[in-house]
Coordinates of C-alpha atoms and ligand atoms in Angstrom, one line a residue:
M1 CA 28.1 0.6 1.7
K2 CA 25.2 2.3 3.6
S3 CA 22.3 0.1 4.7
W4 CA 19.3 0.8 6.8
A5 CA 18.7 -1.3 10.0
M6 CA 16.5 -1.2 13.1
R7 CA 17.4 -0.8 16.7
R8 CA 15.2 -2.9 18.9
P9 CA 12.1 -0.8 18.4
T10 CA 9.6 0.2 21.0
A11 CA 5.9 -0.4 20.4
N12 CA 5.5 3.0 19.0
L13 CA 7.7 3.3 15.9
T14 CA 9.8 6.6 15.7
I15 CA 12.8 7.8 13.7
D16 CA 15.1 6.8 16.7
D17 CA 14.3 3.1 15.9
F18 CA 16.1 3.4 12.5
M19 CA 19.9 3.6 11.8
L20 CA 22.0 3.8 8.7
R21 CA 25.1 1.6 9.1
D22 CA 28.0 0.5 7.0
M23 CA 27.9 -3.0 5.5
P24 CA 30.4 -4.7 3.2
P25 CA 29.2 -4.7 -0.4
P26 CA 27.4 -7.9 -1.4
E27 CA 28.9 -10.5 -3.7
A28 CA 26.8 -12.7 -6.0
G29 CA 27.0 -16.4 -5.3
D30 CA 26.1 -19.3 -7.6
G31 CA 22.5 -18.8 -8.9
E32 CA 22.5 -15.2 -7.7
I33 CA 22.4 -11.7 -9.3
L34 CA 23.7 -8.4 -8.1
V35 CA 20.9 -5.7 -8.4
E36 CA 21.6 -2.0 -8.4
T37 CA 18.7 -0.4 -6.5
H38 CA 16.8 2.2 -8.4
Y39 CA 13.6 2.4 -6.3
I40 CA 12.7 1.3 -2.8
S41 CA 9.0 0.7 -2.1
L42 CA 7.7 2.3 1.1
D43 CA 4.9 -0.1 2.1
P44 CA 2.8 0.2 5.2
Y45 CA 3.0 -3.5 5.9
L46 CA 6.7 -3.2 6.7
S47 CA 6.0 -1.4 10.0
R48 CA 4.7 -4.7 11.4
A49 CA 8.0 -6.5 10.5
M50 CA 9.9 -3.5 11.9
K51 CA 8.2 -3.7 15.2
S52 CA 8.4 -7.4 15.6
W53 CA 11.8 -8.0 13.8
K54 CA 10.0 -10.8 12.1
G55 CA 9.8 -10.3 8.4
E56 CA 8.9 -12.9 5.8
H57 CA 12.5 -12.8 4.6
P58 CA 15.7 -13.9 6.2
G59 CA 17.8 -11.0 7.6
W60 CA 15.3 -9.3 9.9
A61 CA 16.8 -11.2 12.8
D62 CA 19.8 -8.8 12.8
G63 CA 17.5 -5.8 12.3
T64 CA 18.4 -5.3 8.6
I65 CA 15.4 -3.7 6.8
H66 CA 14.2 -5.5 3.7
G67 CA 11.5 -4.4 1.3
R68 CA 10.5 -4.5 -2.3
I69 CA 13.1 -3.1 -4.7
V70 CA 13.2 -2.3 -8.4
G71 CA 16.6 -2.2 -10.0
A72 CA 18.9 -3.3 -12.7
V73 CA 21.1 -6.4 -12.9
I74 CA 24.8 -5.4 -12.8
E75 CA 26.2 -8.9 -12.5
S76 CA 24.6 -12.3 -13.1
R77 CA 25.5 -15.8 -12.0
F78 CA 22.0 -17.0 -12.8
P79 CA 21.4 -18.3 -16.3
G80 CA 18.0 -16.7 -16.9
L81 CA 19.1 -13.1 -16.3
S82 CA 21.6 -10.7 -17.9
V83 CA 23.3 -7.5 -17.1
G84 CA 20.9 -4.6 -17.7
D85 CA 17.7 -6.6 -17.1
R86 CA 15.2 -4.7 -14.9
V87 CA 13.8 -6.7 -12.0
I88 CA 11.7 -6.5 -8.9
G89 CA 12.6 -8.4 -5.8
I90 CA 13.1 -8.3 -2.1
G91 CA 16.2 -6.6 -1.0
R92 CA 17.8 -4.6 1.8
W93 CA 17.4 -0.8 1.8
Q94 CA 20.9 -0.3 0.3
P95 CA 22.4 0.6 -3.1
V96 CA 23.2 -2.9 -4.2
N97 CA 21.7 -6.3 -3.3
A98 CA 22.6 -9.9 -4.0
M99 CA 19.4 -11.8 -4.8
P100 CA 18.7 -15.4 -5.8
G101 CA 17.9 -15.2 -9.5
Q102 CA 14.8 -17.4 -9.0
A103 CA 13.4 -15.0 -6.4
V104 CA 13.1 -11.9 -8.7
Q105 CA 10.7 -11.1 -11.5
L106 CA 11.7 -9.6 -14.8
I107 CA 10.0 -6.3 -15.6
A108 CA 8.6 -6.3 -19.2
P109 CA 10.2 -3.7 -21.5
D110 CA 7.0 -1.8 -22.1
I111 CA 6.5 -1.0 -18.4
D112 CA 7.5 2.6 -18.1
P113 CA 8.4 3.8 -15.6
P114 CA 9.5 0.5 -14.1
S115 CA 8.5 1.6 -10.6
L116 CA 4.9 0.9 -11.7
V117 CA 5.4 -2.7 -10.6
L118 CA 5.7 -1.4 -7.0
G119 CA 2.4 0.5 -7.2
A120 CA -0.5 0.5 -9.6
L121 CA 0.9 -2.5 -11.5
G122 CA 2.0 -4.3 -8.4
R123 CA 0.7 -5.2 -5.0
S124 CA -1.2 -1.9 -4.5
G125 CA -3.2 -2.1 -7.7
I126 CA -3.8 -5.8 -7.3
T127 CA -5.0 -5.3 -3.7
A128 CA -7.5 -2.7 -5.0
W129 CA -8.7 -5.1 -7.7
V130 CA -8.9 -8.1 -5.3
G131 CA -10.8 -6.1 -2.7
L132 CA -13.4 -4.9 -5.1
H133 CA -13.7 -8.4 -6.6
L134 CA -14.3 -10.0 -3.2
S135 CA -16.8 -7.3 -2.2
G136 CA -19.1 -8.2 -5.1
L137 CA -19.4 -4.5 -6.0
K138 CA -22.1 -3.9 -8.6
A139 CA -22.9 -0.9 -10.9
G140 CA -25.1 1.7 -9.1
E141 CA -23.8 0.9 -5.7
T142 CA -22.0 3.4 -3.4
I143 CA -18.5 2.6 -2.2
L144 CA -16.6 4.5 0.5
I145 CA -12.8 4.3 0.4
S146 CA -10.5 5.5 3.2
A147 CA -6.9 6.7 2.5
A148 CA -8.5 7.8 -0.7
T149 CA -5.4 9.1 -2.4
G150 CA -3.0 6.3 -1.4
P151 CA -1.8 3.8 -4.0
V152 CA -4.5 1.2 -3.1
G153 CA -7.3 3.8 -2.6
S154 CA -6.6 5.7 -5.7
V155 CA -6.7 2.6 -7.9
A156 CA -9.8 1.2 -6.1
A157 CA -11.6 4.5 -6.8
Q158 CA -10.9 4.5 -10.5
L159 CA -11.8 0.8 -10.9
A160 CA -15.1 1.4 -9.0
K161 CA -15.9 4.4 -11.1
A162 CA -15.3 2.4 -14.2
R163 CA -17.8 -0.2 -12.9
G164 CA -20.5 2.5 -12.7
C165 CA -20.5 3.1 -8.9
H166 CA -20.9 6.2 -6.8
V167 CA -17.5 6.6 -5.2
I168 CA -16.8 8.6 -2.1
G169 CA -13.6 8.8 0.0
T170 CA -11.9 10.1 3.1
A171 CA -8.4 11.6 3.0
G172 CA -6.1 13.8 5.1
G173 CA -6.7 17.4 4.3
E174 CA -8.7 19.5 1.8
A175 CA -5.9 19.5 -0.8
K176 CA -5.9 15.7 -1.0
C177 CA -9.6 15.7 -1.2
R178 CA -9.6 18.2 -4.1
H179 CA -7.1 16.0 -5.8
A180 CA -9.3 13.0 -5.3
T181 CA -12.4 14.6 -6.9
D182 CA -10.5 16.6 -9.6
L183 CA -8.2 13.8 -10.8
L184 CA -9.2 10.4 -9.4
G185 CA -12.9 10.5 -10.2
Y186 CA -14.3 10.5 -6.7
D187 CA -17.8 12.0 -6.6
A188 CA -17.0 13.3 -3.1
C189 CA -14.1 13.2 -0.7
I190 CA -14.1 14.4 2.9
D191 CA -11.1 15.4 5.0
H192 CA -11.0 12.9 7.8
G193 CA -9.9 15.6 10.2
A194 CA -13.0 17.8 9.6
A195 CA -15.0 18.5 12.8
D196 CA -18.2 17.7 10.9
L197 CA -16.9 14.6 9.2
E198 CA -19.9 12.4 10.0
D199 CA -22.4 15.0 8.7
R200 CA -20.4 15.6 5.6
L201 CA -20.0 11.9 4.9
K202 CA -23.7 11.4 5.5
A203 CA -24.5 14.0 2.9
A204 CA -22.1 12.5 0.4
A205 CA -23.4 9.0 0.9
G206 CA -27.0 9.8 0.0
E207 CA -29.0 6.6 0.4
G208 CA -26.1 5.0 2.3
V209 CA -22.9 3.0 1.7
D210 CA -23.0 -0.5 0.1
V211 CA -19.3 -1.3 0.3
L212 CA -16.7 0.2 2.7
F213 CA -13.1 -0.3 1.5
E214 CA -11.3 0.2 4.7
N215 CA -7.6 1.1 4.7
V216 CA -7.2 3.0 7.9
G217 CA -9.0 1.7 11.0
A218 CA -10.9 3.1 13.9
S219 CA -11.5 6.7 13.0
S220 CA -12.8 6.2 9.4
L221 CA -14.4 2.8 10.1
D222 CA -16.3 4.2 13.1
A223 CA -17.5 7.2 11.1
A224 CA -18.8 5.0 8.3
L225 CA -20.6 2.3 10.3
P226 CA -23.8 4.3 10.8
L227 CA -24.0 5.1 7.1
M228 CA -23.8 1.5 5.9
R229 CA -26.9 0.2 4.2
P230 CA -28.6 -3.0 5.5
R231 CA -26.4 -6.0 4.7
G232 CA -23.6 -3.7 3.5
R233 CA -20.1 -5.2 3.1
I234 CA -17.0 -4.0 4.8
M235 CA -13.7 -5.0 3.1
L236 CA -11.0 -4.8 5.7
C237 CA -7.9 -4.2 3.7
G238 CA -5.6 -2.4 6.1
L239 CA -5.3 -0.6 9.4
A240 CA -2.8 2.2 8.7
Q241 CA -3.9 4.3 11.6
H242 CA -2.6 1.6 13.9
Y243 CA 0.7 0.8 12.4
L244 CA 2.9 3.3 14.2
T245 CA 1.4 2.8 17.7
E246 CA -0.2 0.1 19.7
D247 CA -3.2 2.2 20.7
P248 CA -6.3 0.1 21.1
M249 CA -8.8 0.2 18.3
L250 CA -11.9 1.8 19.8
L251 CA -15.2 1.6 17.9
R252 CA -18.1 3.6 19.2
N253 CA -20.4 2.4 16.4
F254 CA -19.5 -1.3 16.5
K255 CA -23.2 -1.9 17.3
Y256 CA -24.1 -1.1 13.6
L257 CA -22.6 -4.4 12.6
L258 CA -25.5 -6.0 14.4
Y259 CA -28.2 -3.4 13.7
S260 CA -27.6 -3.3 9.9
E261 CA -26.5 -7.0 9.6
L262 CA -23.2 -5.9 8.1
S263 CA -20.6 -8.4 7.0
L264 CA -16.9 -7.7 7.5
R265 CA -14.4 -9.5 5.4
A266 CA -10.7 -9.1 5.9
F267 CA -8.4 -10.1 3.0
I268 CA -4.7 -10.5 2.5
T269 CA -4.0 -10.2 -1.2
A270 CA -1.1 -12.7 -1.2
N271 CA -3.7 -15.4 -0.4
Y272 CA -5.5 -14.9 -3.8
P273 CA -2.8 -15.7 -6.4
D274 CA -5.4 -16.9 -8.8
L275 CA -6.8 -13.4 -9.1
F276 CA -3.4 -11.8 -9.9
A277 CA -3.6 -12.5 -13.7
P278 CA -7.1 -11.0 -14.3
A279 CA -6.2 -8.1 -12.0
L280 CA -3.0 -7.3 -13.8
E281 CA -4.7 -7.6 -17.2
E282 CA -7.2 -4.9 -16.4
L283 CA -4.6 -2.7 -14.6
R284 CA -2.1 -3.0 -17.4
D285 CA -4.7 -2.3 -20.0
G286 CA -5.9 0.8 -18.0
I287 CA -2.4 2.2 -17.6
L288 CA -1.2 1.6 -21.1
S289 CA -4.3 3.1 -22.6
G290 CA -4.1 6.1 -20.2
R291 CA -7.5 5.5 -18.7
L292 CA -6.0 4.6 -15.3
L293 CA -4.1 7.3 -13.7
F294 CA -1.2 6.2 -11.5
E295 CA 0.5 8.5 -9.1
E296 CA 3.9 8.4 -7.4
T297 CA 5.6 10.6 -4.8
I298 CA 9.3 10.1 -5.3
I299 CA 11.9 11.2 -2.8
D300 CA 15.6 11.0 -3.9
G301 CA 18.3 9.6 -1.7
L302 CA 18.7 6.5 0.5
D303 CA 19.4 8.7 3.5
N304 CA 15.8 9.9 3.4
A305 CA 14.2 6.4 3.5
A306 CA 13.3 6.2 7.2
D307 CA 11.9 9.7 7.4
T308 CA 9.9 9.3 4.3
F309 CA 8.6 5.9 5.4
L310 CA 7.3 7.4 8.7
A311 CA 5.9 10.5 6.9
M312 CA 4.0 8.1 4.5
L313 CA 2.4 6.3 7.4
G314 CA 1.4 9.7 8.8
G315 CA -0.3 10.7 5.5
E316 CA 2.4 12.7 3.6
G317 CA 2.3 12.4 -0.2
I318 CA 0.0 11.0 -2.8
G319 CA -0.1 7.7 -4.5
K320 CA 2.8 5.3 -4.3
R321 CA 5.7 6.6 -2.1
L322 CA 9.1 5.7 -3.4
I323 CA 12.7 6.3 -2.6
R324 CA 14.9 6.7 -5.7
L325 CA 18.6 6.1 -5.7
Ligands
NDP1 P1 -1.5 4.5 2.0 O1 -0.7 5.4 1.1 O2 -2.9 4.6 1.9 O3 -0.9 4.9 3.4 C1 -1.5 4.9 4.6 C2 -2.4 6.2 4.7 O4 -3.3 6.0 5.7 C3 -1.7 7.4 5.0 O5 -1.0 8.0 3.9 C4 -2.9 8.3 5.5 O6 -3.6 8.9 4.4 C5 -3.8 7.2 6.1 N1 -3.7 7.3 7.6 C6 -2.6 7.1 8.4 N2 -2.9 7.3 9.7 C7 -4.2 7.8 9.7 C8 -5.1 8.2 10.7 N3 -4.7 8.3 12.0 N4 -6.3 8.6 10.3 C9 -6.7 8.6 9.0 N5 -5.9 8.2 8.0 C10 -4.7 7.8 8.3 O7 -1.1 3.0 1.9 P2 -1.4 1.9 0.7 O8 -2.3 2.5 -0.3 O9 -0.1 1.3 0.3 O10 -2.2 0.9 1.6 C11 -3.5 1.1 2.0 C12 -3.9 0.1 3.1 O11 -3.9 -1.2 2.4 C13 -2.8 0.0 4.2 O12 -3.5 -0.1 5.4 C14 -2.1 -1.2 3.8 O13 -1.5 -1.9 4.9 C15 -3.2 -2.1 3.2 N6 -2.7 -3.1 2.3 C16 -3.3 -4.3 2.5 C17 -3.0 -5.4 1.7 C18 -3.7 -6.7 1.9 O14 -3.2 -7.7 1.4 N7 -4.8 -6.7 2.6 C19 -1.9 -5.3 0.7 C20 -1.4 -3.9 0.5 C21 -1.8 -2.9 1.3 P3 -4.3 10.3 4.5 O15 -3.4 11.3 4.1 O16 -5.5 10.1 3.7 O17 -4.7 10.5 6.0

């Protein structure tokens, strides 16, 4: 059976660091289930584990790539789960995984498509909700979101709009920006590659930015700092620009942290489990009622996983990027 693994990667992750190799098919032990992979979640955080070979799950030590998987139970030696159940769990990037029954979560029957639990109804949506919650965002405030059309940014924008905010974003390319304003409710979105980025952001921000929801790192953070209102809040959610390389993070406008008395708060969603229930309640309600648009870019075929993962980090695709088997 084909399974994705890493060579010892260099600091700068490239396609040469990945390899597809043959593995014996897994067998379910006591308390385990066999799960047929339907979707593999391509999550930016995996790049850190890939570069260090230190994931939060056993198996990285031999270079085997693990990530979040949605699939169906095809054999069960765990009393709580039956053949046909749809589950989300951590598995290898391969067609079938043995997983401890206790380590997976059952996907409710009304969740359609089930891949939602990897995006808007999963870690991405919850991260958007938690970031907004911790920022103390209020109606009438202006929020700037980088990686505006990604799974986190697109949900954050829609939630912020529903809270009565002025929502602006940055994204890679004019087409993504049009998508952001036409479909996701952004009041303005600026191509982060535009030569006049800072001027256009300034025009879009009007009186200034109260909350910066930062998903990318130096380039967008630096452009935003002079636009922040006094005592504005920066929510440091991610640093996607820095995941492929070890380039230093250079900030020309770092001084605005002092001049405008800005506060910068980093957050890791996993550390706020108490917020998951209220987050999921609002997200689920929004999705089931059709008020919250969720978007997926689905690429078919296990063979395409590594290329698509790197392309996602480089900005290809909109919404949640998934591999479908
Ligand atoms: P995204 O889909 O937003 O993927 C990353 C995006 O970052 C790319 O698609 C690209 O979008 C943008 N990007 C990459 N390189 C650059 C660059 N050099 N300059 C400008 N933009 C760049 O991912 P997610 O929505 O899944 O995640 C968003 C962020 O949230 C990530 O940093 C992720 O690590 C973080 N995260 C944090 C969590 C937490 O607990 N704090 C939990 C989950 C996610 P574009 O086309 O717009 O350039």
